[in-house]
PDB file of N, CA and C in Angstrom:
ATOM      1  N   ALA A   1      -6.706  19.413  -4.376  1.00 85.00           N
ATOM      2  CA  ALA A   1      -6.693  17.990  -4.045  1.00 85.00           C
ATOM      3  C   ALA A   1      -6.246  17.799  -2.605  1.00 85.00           C
ATOM      4  N   VAL A   2      -6.751  16.757  -2.003  1.00 91.00           N
ATOM      5  CA  VAL A   2      -6.374  16.360  -0.652  1.00 91.00           C
ATOM      6  C   VAL A   2      -5.460  15.151  -0.775  1.00 91.00           C
ATOM      7  N   ILE A   3      -4.417  15.113   0.026  1.00 93.00           N
ATOM      8  CA  ILE A   3      -3.476  13.994  -0.016  1.00 93.00           C
ATOM      9  C   ILE A   3      -3.604  13.188   1.270  1.00 93.00           C
ATOM     10  N   LYS A   4      -3.845  11.899   1.130  1.00 94.00           N
ATOM     11  CA  LYS A   4      -3.919  10.971   2.259  1.00 94.00           C
ATOM     12  C   LYS A   4      -2.905   9.874   2.043  1.00 94.00           C
ATOM     13  N   GLN A   5      -2.290   9.434   3.108  1.00 95.00           N
ATOM     14  CA  GLN A   5      -1.283   8.375   3.024  1.00 95.00           C
ATOM     15  C   GLN A   5      -1.568   7.321   4.077  1.00 95.00           C
ATOM     16  N   GLY A   6      -1.357   6.057   3.721  1.00 96.00           N
ATOM     17  CA  GLY A   6      -1.539   4.967   4.668  1.00 96.00           C
ATOM     18  C   GLY A   6      -1.604   3.642   3.960  1.00 96.00           C
ATOM     19  N   ARG A   7      -1.897   2.614   4.742  1.00 97.00           N
ATOM     20  CA  ARG A   7      -2.094   1.290   4.161  1.00 97.00           C
ATOM     21  C   ARG A   7      -3.584   1.065   3.947  1.00 97.00           C
ATOM     22  N   ILE A   8      -3.886   0.233   2.976  1.00 97.00           N
ATOM     23  CA  ILE A   8      -5.282  -0.027   2.624  1.00 97.00           C
ATOM     24  C   ILE A   8      -5.893  -0.998   3.629  1.00 97.00           C
ATOM     25  N   GLU A   9      -6.987  -0.574   4.229  1.00 97.00           N
ATOM     26  CA  GLU A   9      -7.725  -1.436   5.154  1.00 97.00           C
ATOM     27  C   GLU A   9      -8.711  -2.314   4.397  1.00 97.00           C
ATOM     28  N   ALA A  10      -9.395  -1.720   3.424  1.00 97.00           N
ATOM     29  CA  ALA A  10     -10.432  -2.456   2.711  1.00 97.00           C
ATOM     30  C   ALA A  10     -10.587  -1.938   1.294  1.00 97.00           C
ATOM     31  N   ILE A  11     -11.061  -2.812   0.446  1.00 98.00           N
ATOM     32  CA  ILE A  11     -11.437  -2.472  -0.921  1.00 98.00           C
ATOM     33  C   ILE A  11     -12.841  -3.001  -1.121  1.00 98.00           C
ATOM     34  N   ASP A  12     -13.731  -2.148  -1.573  1.00 97.00           N
ATOM     35  CA  ASP A  12     -15.117  -2.538  -1.860  1.00 97.00           C
ATOM     36  C   ASP A  12     -15.353  -2.400  -3.359  1.00 97.00           C
ATOM     37  N   VAL A  13     -16.082  -3.343  -3.914  1.00 97.00           N
ATOM     38  CA  VAL A  13     -16.401  -3.320  -5.341  1.00 97.00           C
ATOM     39  C   VAL A  13     -17.904  -3.470  -5.490  1.00 97.00           C
ATOM     40  N   THR A  14     -18.494  -2.605  -6.305  1.00 95.00           N
ATOM     41  CA  THR A  14     -19.926  -2.657  -6.552  1.00 95.00           C
ATOM     42  C   THR A  14     -20.170  -2.293  -8.022  1.00 95.00           C
ATOM     43  N   ALA A  15     -21.409  -2.043  -8.382  1.00 93.00           N
ATOM     44  CA  ALA A  15     -21.728  -1.700  -9.767  1.00 93.00           C
ATOM     45  C   ALA A  15     -20.949  -0.459 -10.205  1.00 93.00           C
ATOM     46  N   GLY A  16     -20.488  -0.462 -11.439  1.00 85.00           N
ATOM     47  CA  GLY A  16     -19.631   0.595 -11.974  1.00 85.00           C
ATOM     48  C   GLY A  16     -20.064   2.019 -11.703  1.00 85.00           C
ATOM     49  N   PRO A  17     -21.327   2.386 -11.966  1.00 89.00           N
ATOM     50  CA  PRO A  17     -21.732   3.776 -11.753  1.00 89.00           C
ATOM     51  C   PRO A  17     -22.044   4.115 -10.290  1.00 89.00           C
ATOM     52  N   ASN A  18     -21.957   3.138  -9.389  1.00 92.00           N
ATOM     53  CA  ASN A  18     -22.259   3.338  -7.967  1.00 92.00           C
ATOM     54  C   ASN A  18     -20.960   3.411  -7.168  1.00 92.00           C
ATOM     55  N   TYR A  19     -20.057   4.326  -7.571  1.00 94.00           N
ATOM     56  CA  TYR A  19     -18.737   4.418  -6.932  1.00 94.00           C
ATOM     57  C   TYR A  19     -18.101   3.029  -6.952  1.00 94.00           C
ATOM     58  N   GLY A  20     -18.034   2.454  -8.143  1.00 96.00           N
ATOM     59  CA  GLY A  20     -17.716   1.054  -8.390  1.00 96.00           C
ATOM     60  C   GLY A  20     -16.539   0.442  -7.666  1.00 96.00           C
ATOM     61  N   PHE A  21     -15.436   1.166  -7.524  1.00 98.00           N
ATOM     62  CA  PHE A  21     -14.252   0.639  -6.849  1.00 98.00           C
ATOM     63  C   PHE A  21     -13.912   1.616  -5.734  1.00 98.00           C
ATOM     64  N   ARG A  22     -13.946   1.125  -4.501  1.00 97.00           N
ATOM     65  CA  ARG A  22     -13.752   1.988  -3.332  1.00 97.00           C
ATOM     66  C   ARG A  22     -12.553   1.532  -2.518  1.00 97.00           C
ATOM     67  N   VAL A  23     -11.794   2.496  -2.037  1.00 97.00           N
ATOM     68  CA  VAL A  23     -10.606   2.219  -1.223  1.00 97.00           C
ATOM     69  C   VAL A  23     -10.786   2.902   0.131  1.00 97.00           C
ATOM     70  N   ILE A  24     -10.522   2.147   1.199  1.00 97.00           N
ATOM     71  CA  ILE A  24     -10.584   2.680   2.561  1.00 97.00           C
ATOM     72  C   ILE A  24      -9.222   2.464   3.199  1.00 97.00           C
ATOM     73  N   LEU A  25      -8.650   3.519   3.748  1.00 96.00           N
ATOM     74  CA  LEU A  25      -7.348   3.409   4.402  1.00 96.00           C
ATOM     75  C   LEU A  25      -7.519   3.020   5.869  1.00 96.00           C
ATOM     76  N   GLU A  26      -6.468   2.461   6.450  1.00 95.00           N
ATOM     77  CA  GLU A  26      -6.479   2.115   7.869  1.00 95.00           C
ATOM     78  C   GLU A  26      -6.799   3.353   8.690  1.00 95.00           C
ATOM     79  N   SER A  27      -7.474   3.170   9.765  1.00 90.00           N
ATOM     80  CA  SER A  27      -7.975   4.200  10.680  1.00 90.00           C
ATOM     81  C   SER A  27      -9.065   5.041  10.025  1.00 90.00           C
ATOM     82  N   THR A  28      -9.506   4.631   8.852  1.00 76.00           N
ATOM     83  CA  THR A  28     -10.621   5.222   8.099  1.00 76.00           C
ATOM     84  C   THR A  28     -10.726   6.739   8.184  1.00 76.00           C
ATOM     85  N   PRO A  29      -9.694   7.444   7.730  1.00 78.00           N
ATOM     86  CA  PRO A  29      -9.774   8.912   7.725  1.00 78.00           C
ATOM     87  C   PRO A  29     -10.741   9.385   6.644  1.00 78.00           C
ATOM     88  N   LYS A  30     -11.292  10.555   6.834  1.00 88.00           N
ATOM     89  CA  LYS A  30     -12.074  11.169   5.756  1.00 88.00           C
ATOM     90  C   LYS A  30     -11.106  11.383   4.596  1.00 88.00           C
ATOM     91  N   MET A  31     -11.502  11.000   3.429  1.00 91.00           N
ATOM     92  CA  MET A  31     -10.607  11.097   2.283  1.00 91.00           C
ATOM     93  C   MET A  31     -10.484  12.509   1.734  1.00 91.00           C
ATOM     94  N   CYS A  32     -11.473  13.368   1.997  1.00 89.00           N
ATOM     95  CA  CYS A  32     -11.373  14.775   1.629  1.00 89.00           C
ATOM     96  C   CYS A  32     -12.367  15.586   2.454  1.00 89.00           C
ATOM     97  N   GLU A  33     -12.105  16.852   2.581  1.00 87.00           N
ATOM     98  CA  GLU A  33     -12.924  17.737   3.405  1.00 87.00           C
ATOM     99  C   GLU A  33     -14.349  17.817   2.873  1.00 87.00           C
ATOM    100  N   GLY A  34     -15.315  17.657   3.761  1.00 89.00           N
ATOM    101  CA  GLY A  34     -16.714  17.739   3.369  1.00 89.00           C
ATOM    102  C   GLY A  34     -17.285  16.449   2.829  1.00 89.00           C
ATOM    103  N   SER A  35     -16.515  15.374   2.876  1.00 91.00           N
ATOM    104  CA  SER A  35     -16.949  14.100   2.312  1.00 91.00           C
ATOM    105  C   SER A  35     -18.058  13.455   3.132  1.00 91.00           C
ATOM    106  N   SER A  36     -18.933  12.743   2.438  1.00 82.00           N
ATOM    107  CA  SER A  36     -19.991  11.985   3.084  1.00 82.00           C
ATOM    108  C   SER A  36     -19.535  10.576   3.458  1.00 82.00           C
ATOM    109  N   GLY A  37     -18.321  10.192   3.095  1.00 88.00           N
ATOM    110  CA  GLY A  37     -17.858   8.835   3.363  1.00 88.00           C
ATOM    111  C   GLY A  37     -16.375   8.792   3.651  1.00 88.00           C
ATOM    112  N   ASN A  38     -15.915   7.623   4.044  1.00 93.00           N
ATOM    113  CA  ASN A  38     -14.504   7.433   4.395  1.00 93.00           C
ATOM    114  C   ASN A  38     -13.731   6.707   3.302  1.00 93.00           C
ATOM    115  N   PHE A  39     -14.237   6.740   2.084  1.00 96.00           N
ATOM    116  CA  PHE A  39     -13.579   6.040   0.984  1.00 96.00           C
ATOM    117  C   PHE A  39     -13.277   6.992  -0.165  1.00 96.00           C
ATOM    118  N   ALA A  40     -12.333   6.562  -0.995  1.00 96.00           N
ATOM    119  CA  ALA A  40     -12.078   7.213  -2.276  1.00 96.00           C
ATOM    120  C   ALA A  40     -12.567   6.237  -3.346  1.00 96.00           C
ATOM    121  N   PHE A  41     -13.071   6.773  -4.435  1.00 97.00           N
ATOM    122  CA  PHE A  41     -13.673   5.882  -5.433  1.00 97.00           C
ATOM    123  C   PHE A  41     -13.176   6.155  -6.839  1.00 97.00           C
ATOM    124  N   LEU A  42     -13.421   5.145  -7.669  1.00 97.00           N
ATOM    125  CA  LEU A  42     -13.226   5.234  -9.117  1.00 97.00           C
ATOM    126  C   LEU A  42     -14.467   4.660  -9.788  1.00 97.00           C
ATOM    127  N   TYR A  43     -14.822   5.224 -10.933  1.00 95.00           N
ATOM    128  CA  TYR A  43     -15.850   4.625 -11.777  1.00 95.00           C
ATOM    129  C   TYR A  43     -15.170   3.703 -12.775  1.00 95.00           C
ATOM    130  N   ASP A  44     -15.885   2.689 -13.223  1.00 93.00           N
ATOM    131  CA  ASP A  44     -15.296   1.759 -14.189  1.00 93.00           C
ATOM    132  C   ASP A  44     -15.029   2.414 -15.539  1.00 93.00           C
ATOM    133  N   THR A  45     -15.551   3.587 -15.751  1.00 94.00           N
ATOM    134  CA  THR A  45     -15.332   4.310 -17.015  1.00 94.00           C
ATOM    135  C   THR A  45     -14.176   5.307 -16.930  1.00 94.00           C
ATOM    136  N   ASP A  46     -13.549   5.428 -15.762  1.00 95.00           N
ATOM    137  CA  ASP A  46     -12.440   6.377 -15.599  1.00 95.00           C
ATOM    138  C   ASP A  46     -11.223   5.962 -16.409  1.00 95.00           C
ATOM    139  N   SER A  47     -10.509   6.975 -16.888  1.00 96.00           N
ATOM    140  CA  SER A  47      -9.265   6.743 -17.608  1.00 96.00           C
ATOM    141  C   SER A  47      -8.291   5.980 -16.716  1.00 96.00           C
ATOM    142  N   ASN A  48      -7.636   4.986 -17.272  1.00 97.00           N
ATOM    143  CA  ASN A  48      -6.627   4.198 -16.566  1.00 97.00           C
ATOM    144  C   ASN A  48      -7.197   3.359 -15.411  1.00 97.00           C
ATOM    145  N   TYR A  49      -8.511   3.126 -15.433  1.00 96.00           N
ATOM    146  CA  TYR A  49      -9.201   2.397 -14.364  1.00 96.00           C
ATOM    147  C   TYR A  49      -8.530   1.066 -14.031  1.00 96.00           C
ATOM    148  N   LYS A  50      -8.233   0.260 -15.036  1.00 97.00           N
ATOM    149  CA  LYS A  50      -7.651  -1.069 -14.795  1.00 97.00           C
ATOM    150  C   LYS A  50      -6.281  -0.976 -14.120  1.00 97.00           C
ATOM    151  N   THR A  51      -5.511   0.028 -14.468  1.00 98.00           N
ATOM    152  CA  THR A  51      -4.188   0.213 -13.866  1.00 98.00           C
ATOM    153  C   THR A  51      -4.323   0.631 -12.408  1.00 98.00           C
ATOM    154  N   TYR A  52      -5.239   1.553 -12.124  1.00 98.00           N
ATOM    155  CA  TYR A  52      -5.508   1.939 -10.735  1.00 98.00           C
ATOM    156  C   TYR A  52      -5.889   0.710  -9.907  1.00 98.00           C
ATOM    157  N   VAL A  53      -6.831  -0.055 -10.415  1.00 98.00           N
ATOM    158  CA  VAL A  53      -7.324  -1.231  -9.687  1.00 98.00           C
ATOM    159  C   VAL A  53      -6.197  -2.228  -9.445  1.00 98.00           C
ATOM    160  N   ALA A  54      -5.408  -2.506 -10.463  1.00 98.00           N
ATOM    161  CA  ALA A  54      -4.299  -3.457 -10.316  1.00 98.00           C
ATOM    162  C   ALA A  54      -3.298  -2.977  -9.261  1.00 98.00           C
ATOM    163  N   ALA A  55      -2.940  -1.694  -9.324  1.00 98.00           N
ATOM    164  CA  ALA A  55      -1.973  -1.144  -8.362  1.00 98.00           C
ATOM    165  C   ALA A  55      -2.527  -1.177  -6.938  1.00 98.00           C
ATOM    166  N   LEU A  56      -3.796  -0.847  -6.769  1.00 98.00           N
ATOM    167  CA  LEU A  56      -4.395  -0.841  -5.433  1.00 98.00           C
ATOM    168  C   LEU A  56      -4.541  -2.259  -4.872  1.00 98.00           C
ATOM    169  N   LEU A  57      -4.913  -3.209  -5.703  1.00 98.00           N
ATOM    170  CA  LEU A  57      -5.018  -4.598  -5.232  1.00 98.00           C
ATOM    171  C   LEU A  57      -3.653  -5.146  -4.843  1.00 98.00           C
ATOM    172  N   LEU A  58      -2.634  -4.834  -5.612  1.00 98.00           N
ATOM    173  CA  LEU A  58      -1.279  -5.272  -5.286  1.00 98.00           C
ATOM    174  C   LEU A  58      -0.803  -4.619  -3.989  1.00 98.00           C
ATOM    175  N   ALA A  59      -1.069  -3.330  -3.836  1.00 98.00           N
ATOM    176  CA  ALA A  59      -0.684  -2.624  -2.604  1.00 98.00           C
ATOM    177  C   ALA A  59      -1.377  -3.240  -1.392  1.00 98.00           C
ATOM    178  N   LYS A  60      -2.639  -3.599  -1.532  1.00 98.00           N
ATOM    179  CA  LYS A  60      -3.373  -4.246  -0.432  1.00 98.00           C
ATOM    180  C   LYS A  60      -2.746  -5.592  -0.103  1.00 98.00           C
ATOM    181  N   ALA A  61      -2.473  -6.390  -1.121  1.00 98.00           N
ATOM    182  CA  ALA A  61      -1.910  -7.734  -0.912  1.00 98.00           C
ATOM    183  C   ALA A  61      -0.525  -7.677  -0.271  1.00 98.00           C
ATOM    184  N   GLN A  62       0.269  -6.671  -0.625  1.00 97.00           N
ATOM    185  CA  GLN A  62       1.631  -6.565  -0.102  1.00 97.00           C
ATOM    186  C   GLN A  62       1.728  -5.741   1.173  1.00 97.00           C
ATOM    187  N   GLY A  63       0.635  -5.109   1.570  1.00 97.00           N
ATOM    188  CA  GLY A  63       0.669  -4.257   2.751  1.00 97.00           C
ATOM    189  C   GLY A  63       1.467  -2.978   2.540  1.00 97.00           C
ATOM    190  N   SER A  64       1.552  -2.535   1.294  1.00 98.00           N
ATOM    191  CA  SER A  64       2.308  -1.325   0.958  1.00 98.00           C
ATOM    192  C   SER A  64       1.560  -0.064   1.377  1.00 98.00           C
ATOM    193  N   THR A  65       2.317   0.992   1.575  1.00 97.00           N
ATOM    194  CA  THR A  65       1.738   2.306   1.826  1.00 97.00           C
ATOM    195  C   THR A  65       1.344   2.924   0.493  1.00 97.00           C
ATOM    196  N   VAL A  66       0.199   3.580   0.476  1.00 98.00           N
ATOM    197  CA  VAL A  66      -0.240   4.293  -0.725  1.00 98.00           C
ATOM    198  C   VAL A  66      -0.409   5.771  -0.396  1.00 98.00           C
ATOM    199  N   ILE A  67      -0.205   6.587  -1.396  1.00 97.00           N
ATOM    200  CA  ILE A  67      -0.476   8.012  -1.305  1.00 97.00           C
ATOM    201  C   ILE A  67      -1.593   8.288  -2.299  1.00 97.00           C
ATOM    202  N   LEU A  68      -2.705   8.805  -1.807  1.00 97.00           N
ATOM    203  CA  LEU A  68      -3.877   9.058  -2.639  1.00 97.00           C
ATOM    204  C   LEU A  68      -4.156  10.554  -2.700  1.00 97.00           C
ATOM    205  N   HIS A  69      -4.373  11.053  -3.885  1.00 96.00           N
ATOM    206  CA  HIS A  69      -4.801  12.432  -4.082  1.00 96.00           C
ATOM    207  C   HIS A  69      -6.280  12.353  -4.474  1.00 96.00           C
ATOM    208  N   THR A  70      -7.131  13.012  -3.724  1.00 95.00           N
ATOM    209  CA  THR A  70      -8.560  12.941  -3.981  1.00 95.00           C
ATOM    210  C   THR A  70      -9.163  14.330  -4.091  1.00 95.00           C
ATOM    211  N   THR A  71     -10.318  14.399  -4.727  1.00 95.00           N
ATOM    212  CA  THR A  71     -11.089  15.643  -4.799  1.00 95.00           C
ATOM    213  C   THR A  71     -12.547  15.324  -4.502  1.00 95.00           C
ATOM    214  N   LEU A  72     -13.217  16.259  -3.864  1.00 95.00           N
ATOM    215  CA  LEU A  72     -14.633  16.107  -3.556  1.00 95.00           C
ATOM    216  C   LEU A  72     -15.423  16.285  -4.849  1.00 95.00           C
ATOM    217  N   ASP A  73     -16.247  15.297  -5.181  1.00 92.00           N
ATOM    218  CA  ASP A  73     -17.044  15.446  -6.404  1.00 92.00           C
ATOM    219  C   ASP A  73     -18.418  16.011  -6.054  1.00 92.00           C
ATOM    220  N   SER A  74     -19.229  16.240  -7.047  1.00 92.00           N
ATOM    221  CA  SER A  74     -20.526  16.898  -6.846  1.00 92.00           C
ATOM    222  C   SER A  74     -21.497  16.082  -5.999  1.00 92.00           C
ATOM    223  N   SER A  75     -21.255  14.786  -5.853  1.00 89.00           N
ATOM    224  CA  SER A  75     -22.142  13.942  -5.049  1.00 89.00           C
ATOM    225  C   SER A  75     -21.759  13.937  -3.572  1.00 89.00           C
ATOM    226  N   GLY A  76     -20.633  14.557  -3.234  1.00 93.00           N
ATOM    227  CA  GLY A  76     -20.209  14.610  -1.836  1.00 93.00           C
ATOM    228  C   GLY A  76     -19.258  13.504  -1.428  1.00 93.00           C
ATOM    229  N   TYR A  77     -18.731  12.764  -2.399  1.00 94.00           N
ATOM    230  CA  TYR A  77     -17.761  11.710  -2.115  1.00 94.00           C
ATOM    231  C   TYR A  77     -16.426  12.037  -2.775  1.00 94.00           C
ATOM    232  N   CYS A  78     -15.381  11.358  -2.349  1.00 96.00           N
ATOM    233  CA  CYS A  78     -14.023  11.673  -2.783  1.00 96.00           C
ATOM    234  C   CYS A  78     -13.590  10.814  -3.966  1.00 96.00           C
ATOM    235  N   LYS A  79     -13.264  11.468  -5.049  1.00 96.00           N
ATOM    236  CA  LYS A  79     -12.826  10.786  -6.267  1.00 96.00           C
ATOM    237  C   LYS A  79     -11.310  10.696  -6.283  1.00 96.00           C
ATOM    238  N   LEU A  80     -10.818   9.520  -6.554  1.00 97.00           N
ATOM    239  CA  LEU A  80      -9.382   9.289  -6.633  1.00 97.00           C
ATOM    240  C   LEU A  80      -8.862   9.843  -7.956  1.00 97.00           C
ATOM    241  N   GLY A  81      -7.808  10.666  -7.865  1.00 95.00           N
ATOM    242  CA  GLY A  81      -7.273  11.276  -9.074  1.00 95.00           C
ATOM    243  C   GLY A  81      -5.817  10.932  -9.327  1.00 95.00           C
ATOM    244  N   TYR A  82      -5.105  10.523  -8.280  1.00 97.00           N
ATOM    245  CA  TYR A  82      -3.680  10.194  -8.415  1.00 97.00           C
ATOM    246  C   TYR A  82      -3.344   9.184  -7.336  1.00 97.00           C
ATOM    247  N   LEU A  83      -2.439   8.275  -7.668  1.00 97.00           N
ATOM    248  CA  LEU A  83      -2.066   7.195  -6.757  1.00 97.00           C
ATOM    249  C   LEU A  83      -0.580   6.942  -6.844  1.00 97.00           C
ATOM    250  N   SER A  84       0.041   6.751  -5.689  1.00 98.00           N
ATOM    251  CA  SER A  84       1.431   6.346  -5.636  1.00 98.00           C
ATOM    252  C   SER A  84       1.550   5.208  -4.637  1.00 98.00           C
ATOM    253  N   VAL A  85       2.263   4.152  -4.996  1.00 97.00           N
ATOM    254  CA  VAL A  85       2.446   3.000  -4.117  1.00 97.00           C
ATOM    255  C   VAL A  85       3.886   3.010  -3.611  1.00 97.00           C
ATOM    256  N   ARG A  86       4.041   2.883  -2.296  1.00 94.00           N
ATOM    257  CA  ARG A  86       5.365   2.869  -1.649  1.00 94.00           C
ATOM    258  C   ARG A  86       5.539   1.574  -0.869  1.00 94.00           C
ATOM    259  N   ASN A  87       6.776   1.187  -0.628  1.00 85.00           N
ATOM    260  CA  ASN A  87       7.025   0.012   0.221  1.00 85.00           C
ATOM    261  C   ASN A  87       7.607   0.399   1.528  1.00 85.00           C
TER     262      ASN A  87
END
């Protein structure tokens, strides 16, 4: 897993199977080595999806720092696997 830390710059939401919930950190770092994009994603079918989304939206609203653990998936994008919110 790759660990990235920072504040959330943007959150994008699209259809569930199309990397449905996307998080972009400030300064838009690559979220994991070899990634095709600068975001980490969740599918709407992922375990604990609603909790991830709630925590990330709250972190964005409060300007909190987040720590994201991501892994490169078979499509070449970074899947979010662990999240920690800091103040």
